[in-house]
XYZ file of N, CA and C in Angstrom:
609
model
N -1.409 13.348 9.154
C -1.358 11.904 9.035
C -1.993 11.214 10.228
N -1.710 11.682 11.454
C -2.289 11.050 12.651
C -3.795 11.269 12.701
N -4.240 12.477 12.336
C -5.680 12.754 12.319
C -6.368 11.838 11.311
N -5.753 11.703 10.142
C -6.290 10.843 9.089
C -6.425 9.409 9.606
N -5.368 8.915 10.249
C -5.351 7.530 10.717
C -6.437 7.281 11.748
N -6.597 8.200 12.693
C -7.637 8.023 13.716
C -9.036 8.033 13.098
N -9.240 8.895 12.103
C -10.527 8.906 11.424
C -10.789 7.633 10.663
N -9.757 7.095 10.025
C -9.914 5.860 9.254
C -10.225 4.678 10.171
N -9.533 4.586 11.318
C -9.794 3.451 12.209
C -11.215 3.511 12.768
N -11.720 4.711 13.012
C -13.099 4.830 13.470
C -14.069 4.364 12.389
N -13.770 4.687 11.133
C -14.620 4.237 10.024
C -14.621 2.715 9.929
N -13.443 2.091 10.074
C -13.371 0.628 10.031
C -14.182 0.010 11.167
N -14.075 0.586 12.355
C -14.788 0.023 13.509
C -16.292 0.201 13.379
N -16.725 1.355 12.847
C -18.160 1.578 12.637
C -18.725 0.600 11.617
N -17.864 0.136 10.702
C -18.299 -0.846 9.698
C -18.312 -2.265 10.259
N -17.932 -2.412 11.530
C -17.970 -3.730 12.166
C -16.760 -4.594 11.872
N -15.672 -3.989 11.417
C -14.462 -4.742 11.092
C -13.657 -5.025 12.351
N -13.133 -6.249 12.461
C -12.247 -6.586 13.583
C -10.847 -6.115 13.244
N -10.416 -5.055 13.909
C -9.128 -4.461 13.591
C -8.385 -4.081 14.863
N -7.095 -4.379 14.890
C -6.210 -3.923 15.954
C -5.509 -2.674 15.439
N -5.503 -1.627 16.244
C -4.900 -0.357 15.831
C -3.649 -0.103 16.652
N -2.566 0.267 15.966
C -1.289 0.592 16.606
C -0.780 -0.543 17.494
N -0.742 -1.732 16.930
C -0.128 -2.869 17.619
C 1.388 -2.773 17.446
N 2.119 -3.200 18.448
C 3.576 -3.211 18.332
C 4.100 -4.625 18.543
N 5.237 -4.901 17.901
C 5.913 -6.185 18.026
C 7.275 -5.912 18.637
N 7.582 -6.605 19.737
C 8.824 -6.376 20.478
C 9.713 -7.615 20.376
N 10.945 -7.414 19.933
C 11.837 -8.548 19.737
C 13.285 -8.113 19.947
N 14.179 -9.087 19.850
C 15.612 -8.806 19.868
C 16.244 -9.573 18.726
N 17.205 -8.934 18.059
C 17.934 -9.570 16.968
C 19.412 -9.372 17.238
N 20.116 -10.482 17.506
C 21.545 -10.392 17.860
C 21.762 -9.391 19.003
N 20.931 -9.505 20.035
C 21.012 -8.663 21.240
C 20.612 -7.212 20.986
N 20.019 -6.926 19.843
C 19.593 -5.569 19.517
C 18.074 -5.481 19.648
N 17.547 -4.514 20.391
C 16.082 -4.390 20.506
C 15.475 -3.902 19.197
N 14.415 -4.566 18.775
C 13.704 -4.198 17.550
C 12.218 -4.091 17.884
N 11.615 -2.955 17.551
C 10.179 -2.766 17.765
C 9.550 -2.343 16.448
N 8.522 -3.070 16.045
C 7.763 -2.706 14.845
C 6.415 -2.139 15.284
N 5.991 -1.052 14.653
C 4.688 -0.449 14.929
C 3.794 -0.667 13.715
N 2.660 -1.322 13.912
C 1.746 -1.654 12.825
C 0.513 -0.762 12.922
N 0.178 -0.090 11.826
C -0.977 0.812 11.844
C -2.272 0.045 12.091
N -2.559 -0.933 11.229
C -3.791 -1.719 11.349
C -3.481 -3.196 11.149
N -4.157 -4.048 11.931
C -4.103 -5.488 11.705
C -5.546 -5.979 11.670
N -5.973 -6.438 10.493
C -7.336 -6.924 10.310
C -7.377 -8.425 10.563
N -8.374 -8.860 11.315
C -8.473 -10.255 11.721
C -9.787 -10.852 11.206
N -9.669 -11.984 10.535
C -10.838 -12.763 10.136
C -10.652 -14.167 10.676
N -11.597 -14.647 11.461
C -11.502 -15.993 12.017
C -12.069 -17.027 11.067
N -12.449 -18.165 11.609
C -13.073 -19.201 10.792
C -12.131 -20.331 10.464
N -12.533 -21.125 9.458
C -11.769 -22.315 9.091
C -10.383 -21.969 8.554
N -10.308 -20.895 7.768
C -9.016 -20.406 7.271
C -8.829 -18.973 7.754
N -8.271 -18.791 8.950
C -8.110 -17.437 9.491
C -7.198 -16.593 8.605
N -7.485 -15.297 8.580
C -6.722 -14.366 7.753
C -6.276 -13.203 8.635
N -4.992 -12.923 8.638
C -4.436 -11.796 9.362
C -3.758 -10.898 8.329
N -4.240 -9.667 8.212
C -3.695 -8.743 7.215
C -3.191 -7.478 7.898
N -1.922 -7.178 7.673
C -1.309 -5.958 8.186
C -1.471 -4.874 7.128
N -1.981 -3.721 7.540
C -2.160 -2.609 6.608
C -1.374 -1.406 7.110
N -0.447 -0.957 6.292
C 0.344 0.233 6.591
C -0.287 1.401 5.847
N -0.731 2.424 6.586
C -1.411 3.554 5.965
C -0.457 4.722 5.766
N -0.520 5.307 4.574
C 0.296 6.470 4.260
C -0.612 7.566 3.712
N -0.508 8.756 4.277
C -1.251 9.892 3.736
C -0.305 10.719 2.887
N -0.777 11.151 1.736
C 0.072 11.911 0.832
C -0.787 12.874 0.015
N -0.130 13.866 -0.537
C -0.860 14.847 -1.339
C -1.260 14.260 -2.689
N -0.325 13.543 -3.314
C -0.586 12.888 -4.599
C -0.203 11.425 -4.480
N -1.099 10.539 -4.878
C -0.839 9.103 -4.770
C -0.026 8.642 -5.978
N 1.097 7.956 -5.748
C 1.931 7.502 -6.871
C 1.311 6.296 -7.582
N 1.834 5.989 -8.757
C 1.346 4.836 -9.516
C 1.835 3.521 -8.927
N 2.974 3.548 -8.254
C 3.525 2.345 -7.632
C 3.905 2.666 -6.191
N 3.910 1.646 -5.370
C 4.286 1.839 -3.964
C 5.765 2.173 -3.865
N 6.122 2.993 -2.884
C 7.513 3.348 -2.665
C 8.265 2.156 -2.055
N 9.507 1.971 -2.472
C 10.309 0.851 -1.982
C 10.452 0.891 -0.457
N 10.635 2.085 0.106
C 10.798 2.203 1.564
C 9.551 1.704 2.293
N 8.369 1.972 1.738
C 7.122 1.507 2.360
C 7.007 -0.014 2.244
N 7.425 -0.558 1.107
C 7.370 -2.018 0.920
C 8.319 -2.725 1.881
N 9.503 -2.156 2.079
C 10.455 -2.758 3.020
C 9.895 -2.709 4.438
N 9.302 -1.571 4.813
C 8.700 -1.432 6.142
C 7.628 -2.496 6.362
N 6.722 -2.645 5.406
C 5.637 -3.625 5.531
C 6.189 -5.052 5.550
N 7.207 -5.325 4.735
C 7.803 -6.662 4.709
C 8.384 -7.029 6.070
N 9.022 -6.068 6.720
C 9.537 -6.316 8.063
C 8.433 -6.609 9.053
N 7.339 -5.874 8.960
C 6.212 -6.060 9.880
C 5.587 -7.448 9.740
N 5.250 -7.835 8.504
C 4.591 -9.143 8.334
C 5.565 -10.288 8.575
N 6.851 -10.041 8.292
C 7.850 -11.060 8.574
C 7.995 -11.311 10.065
N 8.025 -10.239 10.853
C 8.107 -10.388 12.309
C 6.848 -11.023 12.873
N 5.689 -10.638 12.340
C 4.426 -11.206 12.822
C 4.426 -12.718 12.645
N 4.861 -13.172 11.477
C 4.896 -14.618 11.225
C 5.932 -15.312 12.099
N 7.130 -14.745 12.185
C 8.223 -15.388 12.912
C 7.954 -15.489 14.420
N 7.196 -14.528 14.965
C 6.986 -14.470 16.420
C 5.562 -14.832 16.826
N 4.795 -15.429 15.947
C 3.365 -15.708 16.118
C 2.988 -16.200 17.511
N 3.644 -17.260 17.985
C 3.234 -17.854 19.263
C 4.202 -17.514 20.397
N 4.872 -16.364 20.266
C 5.725 -15.878 21.357
C 5.113 -14.610 21.939
N 5.307 -14.368 23.221
C 4.742 -13.141 23.828
C 5.536 -11.912 23.400
N 5.216 -11.410 22.212
C 5.969 -10.295 21.634
C 5.059 -9.168 21.156
N 3.738 -9.321 21.328
C 2.777 -8.398 20.732
C 2.040 -7.611 21.808
N 1.794 -6.325 21.509
C 1.177 -5.461 22.514
C 0.339 -4.377 21.853
N -0.765 -4.045 22.526
C -1.502 -2.818 22.221
C -1.402 -1.970 23.471
N -0.882 -0.747 23.331
C -0.633 0.107 24.492
C -1.929 0.528 25.172
N -1.982 0.626 26.476
C -1.038 -0.009 27.386
C -1.461 -1.453 27.620
N -0.555 -2.336 27.852
C -0.907 -3.733 28.092
C 0.312 -4.613 28.105
N 0.121 -5.870 28.519
C 1.243 -6.803 28.586
C 1.583 -7.367 27.199
N 2.754 -7.942 27.091
C 3.127 -8.652 25.869
C 2.397 -9.994 25.838
N 1.825 -10.313 24.678
C 1.077 -11.567 24.503
C 1.463 -12.194 23.172
N 1.058 -13.455 22.992
C 1.153 -14.057 21.665
C 0.038 -13.454 20.812
N 0.141 -13.604 19.500
C -0.935 -13.092 18.634
C -2.279 -13.754 18.958
N -2.343 -15.095 19.090
C -3.646 -15.678 19.450
C -4.215 -15.119 20.758
N -3.363 -14.906 21.778
C -3.833 -14.358 23.053
C -4.341 -12.929 22.878
N -3.586 -12.114 22.157
C -3.958 -10.711 21.975
C -5.269 -10.586 21.205
N -5.421 -11.369 20.145
C -6.636 -11.304 19.321
C -7.845 -11.809 20.112
N -7.649 -12.848 20.900
C -8.743 -13.354 21.729
C -9.167 -12.299 22.747
N -8.188 -11.617 23.334
C -8.475 -10.587 24.333
C -9.128 -9.355 23.717
N -8.606 -8.889 22.567
C -9.056 -7.620 21.985
C -10.252 -7.768 21.057
N -10.361 -8.903 20.349
C -11.404 -9.049 19.322
C -12.351 -10.213 19.573
N -12.057 -11.026 20.597
C -12.871 -12.213 20.890
C -12.932 -13.161 19.686
N -11.796 -13.294 19.003
C -11.675 -14.207 17.866
C -10.605 -15.233 18.201
N -10.912 -16.511 17.961
C -9.967 -17.588 18.247
C -9.074 -17.829 17.034
N -7.770 -17.692 17.240
C -6.792 -18.020 16.208
C -5.973 -19.218 16.681
N -5.538 -20.066 15.764
C -4.772 -21.246 16.182
C -3.401 -20.873 16.743
N -2.892 -21.722 17.636
C -1.573 -21.488 18.210
C -0.478 -21.694 17.172
N -0.743 -22.554 16.184
C 0.230 -22.804 15.114
C -0.266 -22.160 13.831
N 0.673 -21.854 12.955
C 0.369 -21.076 11.751
C -0.114 -21.894 10.551
N -0.288 -23.199 10.727
C -0.514 -24.076 9.582
C -1.610 -23.612 8.634
N -2.756 -23.176 9.152
C -3.884 -22.819 8.288
C -4.177 -21.320 8.269
N -3.228 -20.509 8.727
C -3.459 -19.068 8.806
C -2.847 -18.388 7.580
N -3.617 -17.506 6.953
C -3.115 -16.695 5.846
C -2.639 -15.364 6.422
N -1.384 -15.028 6.163
C -0.815 -13.750 6.608
C -0.381 -12.983 5.370
N -0.847 -11.756 5.263
C -0.370 -10.897 4.178
C -0.445 -9.443 4.616
N -0.080 -8.557 3.709
C -0.068 -7.145 4.043
C -0.459 -6.291 2.854
N -0.774 -5.037 3.142
C -1.159 -4.077 2.110
C -0.696 -2.687 2.525
N -0.453 -1.855 1.516
C -0.152 -0.445 1.751
C -1.374 0.345 1.302
N -1.950 1.094 2.221
C -3.133 1.917 1.940
C -2.679 3.359 1.817
N -2.788 3.920 0.617
C -2.395 5.312 0.407
C -3.639 6.166 0.252
N -3.691 7.231 1.044
C -4.850 8.115 1.054
C -4.424 9.555 0.817
N -5.169 10.240 -0.012
C -5.050 11.696 -0.106
C -6.427 12.247 0.262
N -6.591 13.555 0.203
C -7.889 14.137 0.560
C -8.971 13.819 -0.472
N -8.570 13.323 -1.659
C -9.598 13.046 -2.672
C -9.391 11.740 -3.423
N -8.489 10.870 -2.932
C -8.263 9.613 -3.644
C -7.739 8.564 -2.672
N -7.791 7.310 -3.101
C -7.295 6.197 -2.294
C -6.766 5.125 -3.242
N -5.703 4.452 -2.814
C -5.184 3.330 -3.597
C -4.595 2.314 -2.629
N -4.835 1.038 -2.934
C -4.298 -0.051 -2.120
C -3.295 -0.835 -2.955
N -2.104 -1.021 -2.407
C -1.081 -1.846 -3.049
C -0.987 -3.146 -2.255
N -1.283 -4.270 -2.911
C -1.295 -5.557 -2.213
C -1.383 -6.677 -3.240
N -1.235 -7.942 -2.812
C -0.847 -8.372 -1.461
C 0.664 -8.542 -1.353
N 1.158 -8.337 -0.148
C 2.538 -8.633 0.195
C 2.515 -9.812 1.153
N 3.376 -10.787 0.946
C 3.395 -11.973 1.798
C 4.728 -12.049 2.541
N 4.754 -12.749 3.682
C 6.004 -12.851 4.445
C 7.123 -13.447 3.600
N 8.302 -12.837 3.705
C 9.448 -13.241 2.903
C 10.681 -13.187 3.797
N 11.335 -14.324 3.990
C 12.476 -14.414 4.906
C 13.620 -13.502 4.469
N 13.858 -13.402 3.164
C 14.950 -12.557 2.681
C 14.684 -11.099 3.037
N 13.439 -10.637 2.818
C 13.097 -9.249 3.130
C 13.172 -8.981 4.630
N 12.750 -9.952 5.440
C 12.851 -9.786 6.889
C 14.319 -9.661 7.294
N 15.184 -10.491 6.720
C 16.611 -10.422 7.042
C 17.203 -9.067 6.649
N 16.768 -8.515 5.511
C 17.231 -7.187 5.089
C 16.862 -6.148 6.152
N 15.611 -6.210 6.644
C 15.154 -5.256 7.667
C 15.948 -5.411 8.962
N 16.167 -6.659 9.391
C 16.889 -6.885 10.639
C 18.352 -6.480 10.520
N 18.960 -6.711 9.354
C 20.344 -6.273 9.148
C 20.440 -4.750 9.168
N 19.419 -4.093 8.603
C 19.396 -2.625 8.634
C 19.276 -2.125 10.070
N 18.422 -2.773 10.870
C 18.275 -2.396 12.279
C 19.599 -2.571 13.026
N 20.288 -3.672 12.728
C 21.589 -3.929 13.368
C 22.597 -2.837 13.014
N 22.614 -2.441 11.753
C 23.541 -1.411 11.303
C 23.249 -0.065 11.971
N 21.965 0.301 12.031
C 21.569 1.566 12.666
C 21.940 1.554 14.148
N 21.650 0.438 14.831
C 21.931 0.335 16.263
C 23.436 0.429 16.537
N 24.216 -0.273 15.712
C 25.671 -0.256 15.886
C 26.212 1.163 15.725
N 25.755 1.865 14.693
C 26.194 3.248 14.485
C 25.788 4.138 15.646
N 24.542 3.980 16.124
C 24.052 4.804 17.233
C 24.885 4.571 18.495
N 25.207 3.302 18.779
C 26.016 2.995 19.963
C 27.407 3.614 19.846
N 27.996 3.553 18.651
C 29.336 4.118 18.461
C 29.316 5.643 18.588
N 28.268 6.286 18.076
C 28.153 7.740 18.205
C 27.971 8.111 19.674
N 27.084 7.389 20.383
C 26.870 7.669 21.814
C 28.136 7.432 22.631
N 28.904 6.410 22.242
C 30.127 6.071 22.986
C 31.322 6.931 22.615
N 31.174 7.780 21.615
C 32.240 8.680 21.233
C 33.289 8.061 20.330
N 33.069 6.841 19.840
C 34.056 6.211 18.957
C 33.759 6.491 17.483
N 32.639 7.131 17.213
C 32.268 7.474 15.830
C 31.628 8.853 15.827
N 32.140 9.732 14.981
C 31.552 11.057 14.837
C 30.316 10.947 13.948
N 29.289 11.697 14.281
C 28.044 11.615 13.507
C 28.277 11.877 12.019
N 29.230 12.751 11.722
C 29.537 13.056 10.320
C 30.249 11.909 9.608
N 30.693 10.901 10.373
C 31.364 9.745 9.775
C 30.401 8.593 9.484
N 29.151 8.719 9.903
C 28.176 7.648 9.654
C 27.992 7.496 8.153
N 28.086 6.256 7.696
C 28.021 5.982 6.251
C 26.669 6.374 5.685
N 26.700 7.085 4.584
C 25.471 7.430 3.866
C 25.667 7.048 2.400
N 24.585 7.058 1.652
C 24.665 6.724 0.232
C 25.164 7.949 -0.517
N 26.479 8.124 -0.587
C 27.071 9.325 -1.170
C 26.768 9.407 -2.666
N 26.332 10.583 -3.093
C 26.031 10.785 -4.497
C 24.619 10.403 -4.885
N 23.896 9.755 -3.972
C 22.511 9.387 -4.256
C 21.610 10.504 -3.762
N 20.511 10.653 -4.399
C 19.527 11.638 -3.952
C 18.709 11.031 -2.813
N 18.304 11.818 -1.799
C 17.505 11.262 -0.690
C 16.179 10.643 -1.137
N 15.698 11.011 -2.309
C 14.404 10.493 -2.770
C 14.544 9.306 -3.714
N 15.721 8.666 -3.754
C 15.914 7.521 -4.660
C 14.841 6.443 -4.463
N 14.485 6.152 -3.216
C 13.481 5.118 -2.955
C 12.147 5.449 -3.601
N 11.873 6.727 -3.800
C 10.578 7.149 -4.321
C 10.584 7.389 -5.828
N 11.745 7.245 -6.459
C 11.869 7.584 -7.874
C 11.172 6.564 -8.758
N 10.433 7.046 -9.736
C 9.732 6.162 -10.670
C 10.706 5.436 -11.606
N 11.961 5.901 -11.669
C 12.935 5.343 -12.625
C 13.985 4.491 -11.926
N 13.764 4.123 -10.667
C 14.827 3.421 -9.947
C 14.960 1.949 -10.322
N 13.999 1.406 -11.073
C 14.009 -0.028 -11.359
C 15.274 -0.465 -12.094
N 15.716 0.332 -13.082
C 16.917 -0.052 -13.822
C 18.036 0.987 -13.690
N 17.986 1.763 -12.609
C 19.021 2.774 -12.379
C 20.339 2.078 -12.022
N 21.457 2.446 -12.672
C 22.738 1.769 -12.391
C 23.215 1.977 -10.958
N 22.705 2.982 -10.266
C 23.121 3.200 -8.880
C 22.641 2.078 -7.959
N 21.675 1.260 -8.407
C 21.137 0.209 -7.555
C 21.842 -1.132 -7.783
N 22.915 -1.148 -8.579
C 23.710 -2.371 -8.728
C 24.393 -2.682 -7.396
N 24.477 -3.971 -7.075
C 25.205 -4.371 -5.868
C 24.433 -4.136 -4.594
N 23.171 -4.553 -4.548
C 22.371 -4.440 -3.327
C 22.929 -5.339 -2.238
N 22.550 -5.057 -0.987
C 22.974 -5.892 0.132
C 22.533 -7.334 -0.069
N 21.339 -7.508 -0.656
C 20.814 -8.858 -0.913
C 20.661 -9.036 -2.425
N 21.747 -9.353 -3.136
C 21.680 -9.410 -4.601
C 20.691 -10.455 -5.106
N 20.348 -11.451 -4.263
C 19.387 -12.467 -4.716
C 18.000 -11.888 -4.949
N 17.724 -10.659 -4.438
C 16.439 -10.019 -4.701
C 16.339 -9.609 -6.164
């Protein structure tokens, strides 16, 4: 997967595309550190600037639909990008934290507005195998999906702190009992009764 990603970014750069590779977003949610790692961020300047986050996945066989876990990951990334646009939360290693306009100006020599009024932000999942490619898009920033991601981060952090502090045994960490680990990837999960009662039922 890492070899694939490095080869793909070189292909994008040789094609003259303005792309940030392995950008990270650093934030805190309810005193919990949250870091998002973005595979690719494509930048188009001009009258209507476009910022597109692309999450790349390498796989042996490309599915007909994107996996729910990948969609949630991408939703968190684009949600954080929008929410933290003009805050110093973005970095390409090694380097200081900057706002998105500062980082893009420094790395790509493209001027982006300080405010989001005319900027289009979206995302895509790029799935690659050794003999095929498929793009699932567009995904747009969604506050509900971002909240789901941040609540999940809070839950993971809380459990980790309790395990480290000795107040929770690792075997006591809540898991989806009776569910298969591949539920997120199942082609039949859309109307599976096990998915009744989601954390965010409004979805």
